[in-house]
Amino acid sequence: MSDGQAWQGNVKARLYERVQERGYASLTAFAEARPTVPLYVLAEELGRDDIAAVQVLSGLLAEAEQRKHVTRFLRDVLVRELAESLPNGWPAVMDDATRGEVALALGTWTAYTPATHEERVRRAGDALLATPPPPGWRPLGPDDELLRTLLPDEEA
C-alpha cells in the first residue's frame, strides 16, 4: 500500500462497507470470526490495496471503547500477535530465537496498547515471562482462561 490508497477518501466508511459486504454488523464481529488471524491479514481480506492493518486496529479499538471492552480488545490483539509470532505455541525452550519471537509479540502488543491500559499490559507481559505458560500453549481467542487471569475485564 505504498501508493497511499488506504488513506484516500473516507477510510472509516470504506472499512465498514467492506465488513458489511461480508455479512458482519461490526468490525469486531468480523475479527471475532477469525480470532487468531493477524491484523494485517484481516486488512488484506477487507481490501488488499486500500485497507491498512492500522486502520483495522483503530476501528477495533474504537468499537471496544464504545462498548467498554478495551481489555477484551487487548487480549484479542495479544492472541493475534502470539499466533503470528509463535505459530507452534509457547516455546518449550527460551533460546535466543524464541526469546526474540516472544519479545516481538509482546512488544508489538504493548505498542498497540492505548495509554490508559499500558501499565496493565506491561504487568501482564511481565507475568507471562516470569511464569511462562506450558509449552505449546496457544490462546485461541480473547477469552482464553490464562489471558483472562493475566488481564481480567475491569472496564471503567
PDB file of N, CA, C and O in Angstrom, residues 59-130:
ATOM      1  N   GLY A  59     -10.085   0.831  14.169  1.00  0.00           N
ATOM      2  CA  GLY A  59     -11.526   0.572  14.163  1.00  0.00           C
ATOM      3  C   GLY A  59     -11.944  -0.369  15.280  1.00  0.00           C
ATOM      4  O   GLY A  59     -12.963  -0.158  15.940  1.00  0.00           O
ATOM      5  N   LEU A  60     -11.149  -1.408  15.501  1.00  0.00           N
ATOM      6  CA  LEU A  60     -11.448  -2.346  16.593  1.00  0.00           C
ATOM      7  C   LEU A  60     -11.358  -1.652  17.943  1.00  0.00           C
ATOM      8  O   LEU A  60     -12.199  -1.884  18.820  1.00  0.00           O
ATOM      9  N   LEU A  61     -10.348  -0.811  18.123  1.00  0.00           N
ATOM     10  CA  LEU A  61     -10.208  -0.077  19.377  1.00  0.00           C
ATOM     11  C   LEU A  61     -11.393   0.864  19.586  1.00  0.00           C
ATOM     12  O   LEU A  61     -11.941   0.942  20.685  1.00  0.00           O
ATOM     13  N   ALA A  62     -11.794   1.568  18.539  1.00  0.00           N
ATOM     14  CA  ALA A  62     -12.929   2.484  18.662  1.00  0.00           C
ATOM     15  C   ALA A  62     -14.195   1.742  19.072  1.00  0.00           C
ATOM     16  O   ALA A  62     -14.944   2.200  19.958  1.00  0.00           O
ATOM     17  N   GLU A  63     -14.437   0.585  18.465  1.00  0.00           N
ATOM     18  CA  GLU A  63     -15.610  -0.204  18.843  1.00  0.00           C
ATOM     19  C   GLU A  63     -15.487  -0.692  20.284  1.00  0.00           C
ATOM     20  O   GLU A  63     -16.466  -0.698  21.032  1.00  0.00           O
ATOM     21  N   ALA A  64     -14.299  -1.111  20.677  1.00  0.00           N
ATOM     22  CA  ALA A  64     -14.079  -1.591  22.049  1.00  0.00           C
ATOM     23  C   ALA A  64     -14.309  -0.466  23.050  1.00  0.00           C
ATOM     24  O   ALA A  64     -14.902  -0.686  24.113  1.00  0.00           O
ATOM     25  N   GLU A  65     -13.847   0.721  22.721  1.00  0.00           N
ATOM     26  CA  GLU A  65     -14.057   1.864  23.621  1.00  0.00           C
ATOM     27  C   GLU A  65     -15.548   2.181  23.744  1.00  0.00           C
ATOM     28  O   GLU A  65     -16.034   2.446  24.844  1.00  0.00           O
ATOM     29  N   GLN A  66     -16.268   2.129  22.647  1.00  0.00           N
ATOM     30  CA  GLN A  66     -17.710   2.398  22.688  1.00  0.00           C
ATOM     31  C   GLN A  66     -18.439   1.381  23.566  1.00  0.00           C
ATOM     32  O   GLN A  66     -19.363   1.731  24.290  1.00  0.00           O
ATOM     33  N   ARG A  67     -18.012   0.141  23.494  1.00  0.00           N
ATOM     34  CA  ARG A  67     -18.671  -0.934  24.238  1.00  0.00           C
ATOM     35  C   ARG A  67     -18.069  -1.144  25.625  1.00  0.00           C
ATOM     36  O   ARG A  67     -18.510  -2.020  26.357  1.00  0.00           O
ATOM     37  N   LYS A  68     -17.032  -0.372  25.942  1.00  0.00           N
ATOM     38  CA  LYS A  68     -16.296  -0.527  27.198  1.00  0.00           C
ATOM     39  C   LYS A  68     -15.721  -1.947  27.332  1.00  0.00           C
ATOM     40  O   LYS A  68     -15.797  -2.577  28.376  1.00  0.00           O
ATOM     41  N   HIS A  69     -15.106  -2.398  26.239  1.00  0.00           N
ATOM     42  CA  HIS A  69     -14.475  -3.711  26.178  1.00  0.00           C
ATOM     43  C   HIS A  69     -13.007  -3.600  25.773  1.00  0.00           C
ATOM     44  O   HIS A  69     -12.485  -4.456  25.055  1.00  0.00           O
ATOM     45  N   VAL A  70     -12.328  -2.572  26.246  1.00  0.00           N
ATOM     46  CA  VAL A  70     -10.944  -2.347  25.831  1.00  0.00           C
ATOM     47  C   VAL A  70     -10.037  -3.482  26.308  1.00  0.00           C
ATOM     48  O   VAL A  70      -9.152  -3.919  25.571  1.00  0.00           O
ATOM     49  N   THR A  71     -10.264  -3.987  27.496  1.00  0.00           N
ATOM     50  CA  THR A  71      -9.411  -5.077  27.993  1.00  0.00           C
ATOM     51  C   THR A  71      -9.567  -6.318  27.118  1.00  0.00           C
ATOM     52  O   THR A  71      -8.579  -6.978  26.783  1.00  0.00           O
ATOM     53  N   ARG A  72     -10.774  -6.620  26.711  1.00  0.00           N
ATOM     54  CA  ARG A  72     -11.001  -7.766  25.823  1.00  0.00           C
ATOM     55  C   ARG A  72     -10.313  -7.522  24.477  1.00  0.00           C
ATOM     56  O   ARG A  72      -9.702  -8.423  23.904  1.00  0.00           O
ATOM     57  N   PHE A  73     -10.396  -6.301  23.975  1.00  0.00           N
ATOM     58  CA  PHE A  73      -9.695  -5.928  22.742  1.00  0.00           C
ATOM     59  C   PHE A  73      -8.194  -6.194  22.886  1.00  0.00           C
ATOM     60  O   PHE A  73      -7.559  -6.738  21.982  1.00  0.00           O
ATOM     61  N   LEU A  74      -7.630  -5.825  24.022  1.00  0.00           N
ATOM     62  CA  LEU A  74      -6.196  -6.029  24.239  1.00  0.00           C
ATOM     63  C   LEU A  74      -5.845  -7.507  24.258  1.00  0.00           C
ATOM     64  O   LEU A  74      -4.812  -7.908  23.707  1.00  0.00           O
ATOM     65  N   ARG A  75      -6.689  -8.311  24.881  1.00  0.00           N
ATOM     66  CA  ARG A  75      -6.438  -9.762  24.855  1.00  0.00           C
ATOM     67  C   ARG A  75      -6.534 -10.278  23.422  1.00  0.00           C
ATOM     68  O   ARG A  75      -5.734 -11.119  22.999  1.00  0.00           O
ATOM     69  N   ASP A  76      -7.491  -9.762  22.665  1.00  0.00           N
ATOM     70  CA  ASP A  76      -7.665 -10.160  21.266  1.00  0.00           C
ATOM     71  C   ASP A  76      -6.404  -9.851  20.461  1.00  0.00           C
ATOM     72  O   ASP A  76      -5.920 -10.690  19.700  1.00  0.00           O
ATOM     73  N   VAL A  77      -5.873  -8.660  20.629  1.00  0.00           N
ATOM     74  CA  VAL A  77      -4.665  -8.271  19.899  1.00  0.00           C
ATOM     75  C   VAL A  77      -3.492  -9.166  20.306  1.00  0.00           C
ATOM     76  O   VAL A  77      -2.708  -9.594  19.456  1.00  0.00           O
ATOM     77  N   LEU A  78      -3.380  -9.489  21.586  1.00  0.00           N
ATOM     78  CA  LEU A  78      -2.299 -10.380  22.023  1.00  0.00           C
ATOM     79  C   LEU A  78      -2.438 -11.754  21.375  1.00  0.00           C
ATOM     80  O   LEU A  78      -1.446 -12.331  20.918  1.00  0.00           O
ATOM     81  N   VAL A  79      -3.642 -12.277  21.313  1.00  0.00           N
ATOM     82  CA  VAL A  79      -3.855 -13.576  20.669  1.00  0.00           C
ATOM     83  C   VAL A  79      -3.351 -13.533  19.232  1.00  0.00           C
ATOM     84  O   VAL A  79      -2.657 -14.446  18.770  1.00  0.00           O
ATOM     85  N   ARG A  80      -3.684 -12.470  18.524  1.00  0.00           N
ATOM     86  CA  ARG A  80      -3.270 -12.343  17.125  1.00  0.00           C
ATOM     87  C   ARG A  80      -1.748 -12.237  17.000  1.00  0.00           C
ATOM     88  O   ARG A  80      -1.137 -12.830  16.111  1.00  0.00           O
ATOM     89  N   GLU A  81      -1.124 -11.476  17.898  1.00  0.00           N
ATOM     90  CA  GLU A  81       0.330 -11.325  17.860  1.00  0.00           C
ATOM     91  C   GLU A  81       1.031 -12.641  18.206  1.00  0.00           C
ATOM     92  O   GLU A  81       2.028 -13.001  17.583  1.00  0.00           O
ATOM     93  N   LEU A  82       0.518 -13.356  19.194  1.00  0.00           N
ATOM     94  CA  LEU A  82       1.116 -14.643  19.553  1.00  0.00           C
ATOM     95  C   LEU A  82       0.949 -15.653  18.427  1.00  0.00           C
ATOM     96  O   LEU A  82       1.878 -16.416  18.126  1.00  0.00           O
ATOM     97  N   ALA A  83      -0.221 -15.666  17.786  1.00  0.00           N
ATOM     98  CA  ALA A  83      -0.455 -16.598  16.681  1.00  0.00           C
ATOM     99  C   ALA A  83       0.508 -16.328  15.527  1.00  0.00           C
ATOM    100  O   ALA A  83       1.000 -17.267  14.891  1.00  0.00           O
ATOM    101  N   GLU A  84       0.791 -15.058  15.294  1.00  0.00           N
ATOM    102  CA  GLU A  84       1.704 -14.709  14.206  1.00  0.00           C
ATOM    103  C   GLU A  84       3.158 -15.018  14.570  1.00  0.00           C
ATOM    104  O   GLU A  84       3.890 -15.598  13.775  1.00  0.00           O
ATOM    105  N   SER A  85       3.575 -14.646  15.774  1.00  0.00           N
ATOM    106  CA  SER A  85       4.973 -14.807  16.175  1.00  0.00           C
ATOM    107  C   SER A  85       5.306 -16.214  16.649  1.00  0.00           C
ATOM    108  O   SER A  85       6.452 -16.655  16.517  1.00  0.00           O
ATOM    109  N   LEU A  86       4.326 -16.888  17.236  1.00  0.00           N
ATOM    110  CA  LEU A  86       4.561 -18.226  17.796  1.00  0.00           C
ATOM    111  C   LEU A  86       3.517 -19.205  17.246  1.00  0.00           C
ATOM    112  O   LEU A  86       2.667 -19.709  17.983  1.00  0.00           O
ATOM    113  N   PRO A  87       3.549 -19.500  15.948  1.00  0.00           N
ATOM    114  CA  PRO A  87       2.509 -20.345  15.351  1.00  0.00           C
ATOM    115  C   PRO A  87       2.430 -21.749  15.939  1.00  0.00           C
ATOM    116  O   PRO A  87       1.384 -22.395  15.864  1.00  0.00           O
ATOM    117  N   ASN A  88       3.510 -22.211  16.547  1.00  0.00           N
ATOM    118  CA  ASN A  88       3.508 -23.537  17.175  1.00  0.00           C
ATOM    119  C   ASN A  88       3.237 -23.469  18.670  1.00  0.00           C
ATOM    120  O   ASN A  88       3.444 -24.445  19.383  1.00  0.00           O
ATOM    121  N   GLY A  89       2.838 -22.311  19.149  1.00  0.00           N
ATOM    122  CA  GLY A  89       2.555 -22.144  20.566  1.00  0.00           C
ATOM    123  C   GLY A  89       3.767 -21.652  21.335  1.00  0.00           C
ATOM    124  O   GLY A  89       4.834 -21.396  20.782  1.00  0.00           O
ATOM    125  N   TRP A  90       3.559 -21.534  22.634  1.00  0.00           N
ATOM    126  CA  TRP A  90       4.619 -21.032  23.515  1.00  0.00           C
ATOM    127  C   TRP A  90       5.807 -21.980  23.457  1.00  0.00           C
ATOM    128  O   TRP A  90       5.647 -23.197  23.528  1.00  0.00           O
ATOM    129  N   PRO A  91       7.019 -21.448  23.323  1.00  0.00           N
ATOM    130  CA  PRO A  91       8.191 -22.317  23.169  1.00  0.00           C
ATOM    131  C   PRO A  91       8.501 -23.117  24.433  1.00  0.00           C
ATOM    132  O   PRO A  91       8.317 -22.637  25.552  1.00  0.00           O
ATOM    133  N   ALA A  92       8.992 -24.332  24.203  1.00  0.00           N
ATOM    134  CA  ALA A  92       9.396 -25.193  25.319  1.00  0.00           C
ATOM    135  C   ALA A  92      10.720 -24.720  25.904  1.00  0.00           C
ATOM    136  O   ALA A  92      10.964 -24.846  27.102  1.00  0.00           O
ATOM    137  N   VAL A  93      11.569 -24.173  25.046  1.00  0.00           N
ATOM    138  CA  VAL A  93      12.885 -23.682  25.450  1.00  0.00           C
ATOM    139  C   VAL A  93      12.992 -22.227  25.032  1.00  0.00           C
ATOM    140  O   VAL A  93      12.657 -21.867  23.904  1.00  0.00           O
ATOM    141  N   MET A  94      13.460 -21.408  25.948  1.00  0.00           N
ATOM    142  CA  MET A  94      13.601 -19.983  25.652  1.00  0.00           C
ATOM    143  C   MET A  94      15.043 -19.702  25.259  1.00  0.00           C
ATOM    144  O   MET A  94      15.855 -19.273  26.074  1.00  0.00           O
ATOM    145  N   ASP A  95      15.386 -19.997  23.983  1.00  0.00           N
ATOM    146  CA  ASP A  95      16.717 -19.673  23.479  1.00  0.00           C
ATOM    147  C   ASP A  95      16.661 -18.291  22.830  1.00  0.00           C
ATOM    148  O   ASP A  95      15.641 -17.603  22.888  1.00  0.00           O
ATOM    149  N   ASP A  96      17.742 -17.883  22.207  1.00  0.00           N
ATOM    150  CA  ASP A  96      17.785 -16.540  21.615  1.00  0.00           C
ATOM    151  C   ASP A  96      16.682 -16.335  20.575  1.00  0.00           C
ATOM    152  O   ASP A  96      16.044 -15.281  20.542  1.00  0.00           O
ATOM    153  N   ALA A  97      16.471 -17.328  19.724  1.00  0.00           N
ATOM    154  CA  ALA A  97      15.475 -17.193  18.657  1.00  0.00           C
ATOM    155  C   ALA A  97      14.063 -17.086  19.230  1.00  0.00           C
ATOM    156  O   ALA A  97      13.296 -16.193  18.850  1.00  0.00           O
ATOM    157  N   THR A  98      13.719 -17.985  20.144  1.00  0.00           N
ATOM    158  CA  THR A  98      12.356 -17.954  20.681  1.00  0.00           C
ATOM    159  C   THR A  98      12.157 -16.744  21.590  1.00  0.00           C
ATOM    160  O   THR A  98      11.064 -16.173  21.617  1.00  0.00           O
ATOM    161  N   ARG A  99      13.199 -16.343  22.283  1.00  0.00           N
ATOM    162  CA  ARG A  99      13.099 -15.142  23.115  1.00  0.00           C
ATOM    163  C   ARG A  99      12.781 -13.929  22.235  1.00  0.00           C
ATOM    164  O   ARG A  99      11.961 -13.082  22.578  1.00  0.00           O
ATOM    165  N   GLY A 100      13.398 -13.876  21.069  1.00  0.00           N
ATOM    166  CA  GLY A 100      13.130 -12.799  20.125  1.00  0.00           C
ATOM    167  C   GLY A 100      11.708 -12.824  19.603  1.00  0.00           C
ATOM    168  O   GLY A 100      11.061 -11.777  19.456  1.00  0.00           O
ATOM    169  N   GLU A 101      11.200 -14.018  19.335  1.00  0.00           N
ATOM    170  CA  GLU A 101       9.823 -14.147  18.845  1.00  0.00           C
ATOM    171  C   GLU A 101       8.823 -13.711  19.909  1.00  0.00           C
ATOM    172  O   GLU A 101       7.847 -13.012  19.618  1.00  0.00           O
ATOM    173  N   VAL A 102       9.065 -14.122  21.149  1.00  0.00           N
ATOM    174  CA  VAL A 102       8.190 -13.718  22.253  1.00  0.00           C
ATOM    175  C   VAL A 102       8.279 -12.206  22.451  1.00  0.00           C
ATOM    176  O   VAL A 102       7.259 -11.528  22.610  1.00  0.00           O
ATOM    177  N   ALA A 103       9.496 -11.677  22.414  1.00  0.00           N
ATOM    178  CA  ALA A 103       9.678 -10.231  22.589  1.00  0.00           C
ATOM    179  C   ALA A 103       8.977  -9.450  21.487  1.00  0.00           C
ATOM    180  O   ALA A 103       8.362  -8.405  21.754  1.00  0.00           O
ATOM    181  N   LEU A 104       9.026  -9.946  20.266  1.00  0.00           N
ATOM    182  CA  LEU A 104       8.345  -9.282  19.158  1.00  0.00           C
ATOM    183  C   LEU A 104       6.840  -9.252  19.397  1.00  0.00           C
ATOM    184  O   LEU A 104       6.193  -8.205  19.245  1.00  0.00           O
ATOM    185  N   ALA A 105       6.268 -10.386  19.790  1.00  0.00           N
ATOM    186  CA  ALA A 105       4.823 -10.440  20.035  1.00  0.00           C
ATOM    187  C   ALA A 105       4.426  -9.508  21.176  1.00  0.00           C
ATOM    188  O   ALA A 105       3.477  -8.717  21.037  1.00  0.00           O
ATOM    189  N   LEU A 106       5.142  -9.574  22.281  1.00  0.00           N
ATOM    190  CA  LEU A 106       4.791  -8.735  23.433  1.00  0.00           C
ATOM    191  C   LEU A 106       5.081  -7.262  23.156  1.00  0.00           C
ATOM    192  O   LEU A 106       4.317  -6.386  23.579  1.00  0.00           O
ATOM    193  N   GLY A 107       6.157  -6.989  22.446  1.00  0.00           N
ATOM    194  CA  GLY A 107       6.485  -5.603  22.130  1.00  0.00           C
ATOM    195  C   GLY A 107       5.468  -4.966  21.193  1.00  0.00           C
ATOM    196  O   GLY A 107       5.060  -3.815  21.389  1.00  0.00           O
ATOM    197  N   THR A 108       5.051  -5.704  20.187  1.00  0.00           N
ATOM    198  CA  THR A 108       4.035  -5.185  19.273  1.00  0.00           C
ATOM    199  C   THR A 108       2.726  -4.967  20.015  1.00  0.00           C
ATOM    200  O   THR A 108       2.060  -3.945  19.847  1.00  0.00           O
ATOM    201  N   TRP A 109       2.364  -5.928  20.843  1.00  0.00           N
ATOM    202  CA  TRP A 109       1.135  -5.815  21.643  1.00  0.00           C
ATOM    203  C   TRP A 109       1.181  -4.556  22.507  1.00  0.00           C
ATOM    204  O   TRP A 109       0.231  -3.786  22.541  1.00  0.00           O
ATOM    205  N   THR A 110       2.298  -4.340  23.153  1.00  0.00           N
ATOM    206  CA  THR A 110       2.442  -3.159  24.008  1.00  0.00           C
ATOM    207  C   THR A 110       2.347  -1.874  23.174  1.00  0.00           C
ATOM    208  O   THR A 110       1.713  -0.907  23.581  1.00  0.00           O
ATOM    209  N   ALA A 111       2.949  -1.883  22.007  1.00  0.00           N
ATOM    210  CA  ALA A 111       2.907  -0.703  21.138  1.00  0.00           C
ATOM    211  C   ALA A 111       1.483  -0.380  20.688  1.00  0.00           C
ATOM    212  O   ALA A 111       1.145   0.778  20.461  1.00  0.00           O
ATOM    213  N   TYR A 112       0.649  -1.390  20.564  1.00  0.00           N
ATOM    214  CA  TYR A 112      -0.741  -1.199  20.126  1.00  0.00           C
ATOM    215  C   TYR A 112      -1.680  -0.836  21.266  1.00  0.00           C
ATOM    216  O   TYR A 112      -2.867  -0.628  21.055  1.00  0.00           O
ATOM    217  N   THR A 113      -1.150  -0.755  22.469  1.00  0.00           N
ATOM    218  CA  THR A 113      -1.971  -0.523  23.654  1.00  0.00           C
ATOM    219  C   THR A 113      -2.218   0.962  23.881  1.00  0.00           C
ATOM    220  O   THR A 113      -1.277   1.753  23.882  1.00  0.00           O
ATOM    221  N   PRO A 114      -3.487   1.339  24.123  1.00  0.00           N
ATOM    222  CA  PRO A 114      -3.748   2.747  24.456  1.00  0.00           C
ATOM    223  C   PRO A 114      -3.115   3.096  25.808  1.00  0.00           C
ATOM    224  O   PRO A 114      -2.961   2.233  26.676  1.00  0.00           O
ATOM    225  N   ALA A 115      -2.768   4.362  25.968  1.00  0.00           N
ATOM    226  CA  ALA A 115      -2.090   4.824  27.184  1.00  0.00           C
ATOM    227  C   ALA A 115      -2.849   4.449  28.453  1.00  0.00           C
ATOM    228  O   ALA A 115      -2.233   4.165  29.479  1.00  0.00           O
ATOM    229  N   THR A 116      -4.159   4.409  28.379  1.00  0.00           N
ATOM    230  CA  THR A 116      -4.984   4.096  29.552  1.00  0.00           C
ATOM    231  C   THR A 116      -4.740   2.697  30.099  1.00  0.00           C
ATOM    232  O   THR A 116      -5.043   2.428  31.262  1.00  0.00           O
ATOM    233  N   HIS A 117      -4.179   1.816  29.278  1.00  0.00           N
ATOM    234  CA  HIS A 117      -4.010   0.419  29.693  1.00  0.00           C
ATOM    235  C   HIS A 117      -2.552  -0.048  29.664  1.00  0.00           C
ATOM    236  O   HIS A 117      -2.276  -1.225  29.867  1.00  0.00           O
ATOM    237  N   GLU A 118      -1.624   0.869  29.413  1.00  0.00           N
ATOM    238  CA  GLU A 118      -0.225   0.475  29.266  1.00  0.00           C
ATOM    239  C   GLU A 118       0.331  -0.256  30.483  1.00  0.00           C
ATOM    240  O   GLU A 118       1.023  -1.262  30.336  1.00  0.00           O
ATOM    241  N   GLU A 119       0.048   0.237  31.664  1.00  0.00           N
ATOM    242  CA  GLU A 119       0.599  -0.390  32.874  1.00  0.00           C
ATOM    243  C   GLU A 119       0.055  -1.804  33.052  1.00  0.00           C
ATOM    244  O   GLU A 119       0.814  -2.722  33.385  1.00  0.00           O
ATOM    245  N   ARG A 120      -1.216  -1.989  32.832  1.00  0.00           N
ATOM    246  CA  ARG A 120      -1.811  -3.331  32.959  1.00  0.00           C
ATOM    247  C   ARG A 120      -1.198  -4.294  31.943  1.00  0.00           C
ATOM    248  O   ARG A 120      -0.932  -5.458  32.257  1.00  0.00           O
ATOM    249  N   VAL A 121      -0.976  -3.819  30.733  1.00  0.00           N
ATOM    250  CA  VAL A 121      -0.394  -4.666  29.694  1.00  0.00           C
ATOM    251  C   VAL A 121       1.050  -5.009  30.036  1.00  0.00           C
ATOM    252  O   VAL A 121       1.474  -6.157  29.870  1.00  0.00           O
ATOM    253  N   ARG A 122       1.795  -4.046  30.539  1.00  0.00           N
ATOM    254  CA  ARG A 122       3.185  -4.329  30.947  1.00  0.00           C
ATOM    255  C   ARG A 122       3.212  -5.399  32.036  1.00  0.00           C
ATOM    256  O   ARG A 122       4.033  -6.315  31.995  1.00  0.00           O
ATOM    257  N   ARG A 123       2.341  -5.253  33.028  1.00  0.00           N
ATOM    258  CA  ARG A 123       2.289  -6.246  34.114  1.00  0.00           C
ATOM    259  C   ARG A 123       1.911  -7.630  33.582  1.00  0.00           C
ATOM    260  O   ARG A 123       2.490  -8.641  34.004  1.00  0.00           O
ATOM    261  N   ALA A 124       0.958  -7.683  32.670  1.00  0.00           N
ATOM    262  CA  ALA A 124       0.542  -8.968  32.096  1.00  0.00           C
ATOM    263  C   ALA A 124       1.686  -9.598  31.311  1.00  0.00           C
ATOM    264  O   ALA A 124       1.944 -10.802  31.427  1.00  0.00           O
ATOM    265  N   GLY A 125       2.384  -8.791  30.521  1.00  0.00           N
ATOM    266  CA  GLY A 125       3.529  -9.303  29.767  1.00  0.00           C
ATOM    267  C   GLY A 125       4.639  -9.786  30.684  1.00  0.00           C
ATOM    268  O   GLY A 125       5.223 -10.854  30.461  1.00  0.00           O
ATOM    269  N   ASP A 126       4.906  -9.025  31.742  1.00  0.00           N
ATOM    270  CA  ASP A 126       5.921  -9.430  32.713  1.00  0.00           C
ATOM    271  C   ASP A 126       5.534 -10.748  33.385  1.00  0.00           C
ATOM    272  O   ASP A 126       6.382 -11.614  33.607  1.00  0.00           O
ATOM    273  N   ALA A 127       4.256 -10.902  33.701  1.00  0.00           N
ATOM    274  CA  ALA A 127       3.782 -12.137  34.336  1.00  0.00           C
ATOM    275  C   ALA A 127       3.945 -13.332  33.394  1.00  0.00           C
ATOM    276  O   ALA A 127       4.330 -14.422  33.829  1.00  0.00           O
ATOM    277  N   LEU A 128       3.679 -13.134  32.104  1.00  0.00           N
ATOM    278  CA  LEU A 128       3.871 -14.219  31.129  1.00  0.00           C
ATOM    279  C   LEU A 128       5.332 -14.652  31.069  1.00  0.00           C
ATOM    280  O   LEU A 128       5.627 -15.835  30.960  1.00  0.00           O
ATOM    281  N   LEU A 129       6.228 -13.690  31.152  1.00  0.00           N
ATOM    282  CA  LEU A 129       7.653 -14.013  31.096  1.00  0.00           C
ATOM    283  C   LEU A 129       8.153 -14.622  32.404  1.00  0.00           C
ATOM    284  O   LEU A 129       8.983 -15.533  32.382  1.00  0.00           O
ATOM    285  N   ALA A 130       7.642 -14.139  33.523  1.00  0.00           N
ATOM    286  CA  ALA A 130       8.090 -14.644  34.828  1.00  0.00           C
ATOM    287  C   ALA A 130       7.575 -16.052  35.098  1.00  0.00           C
ATOM    288  O   ALA A 130       8.279 -16.878  35.683  1.00  0.00           O
TER     289      ALA A 130
END
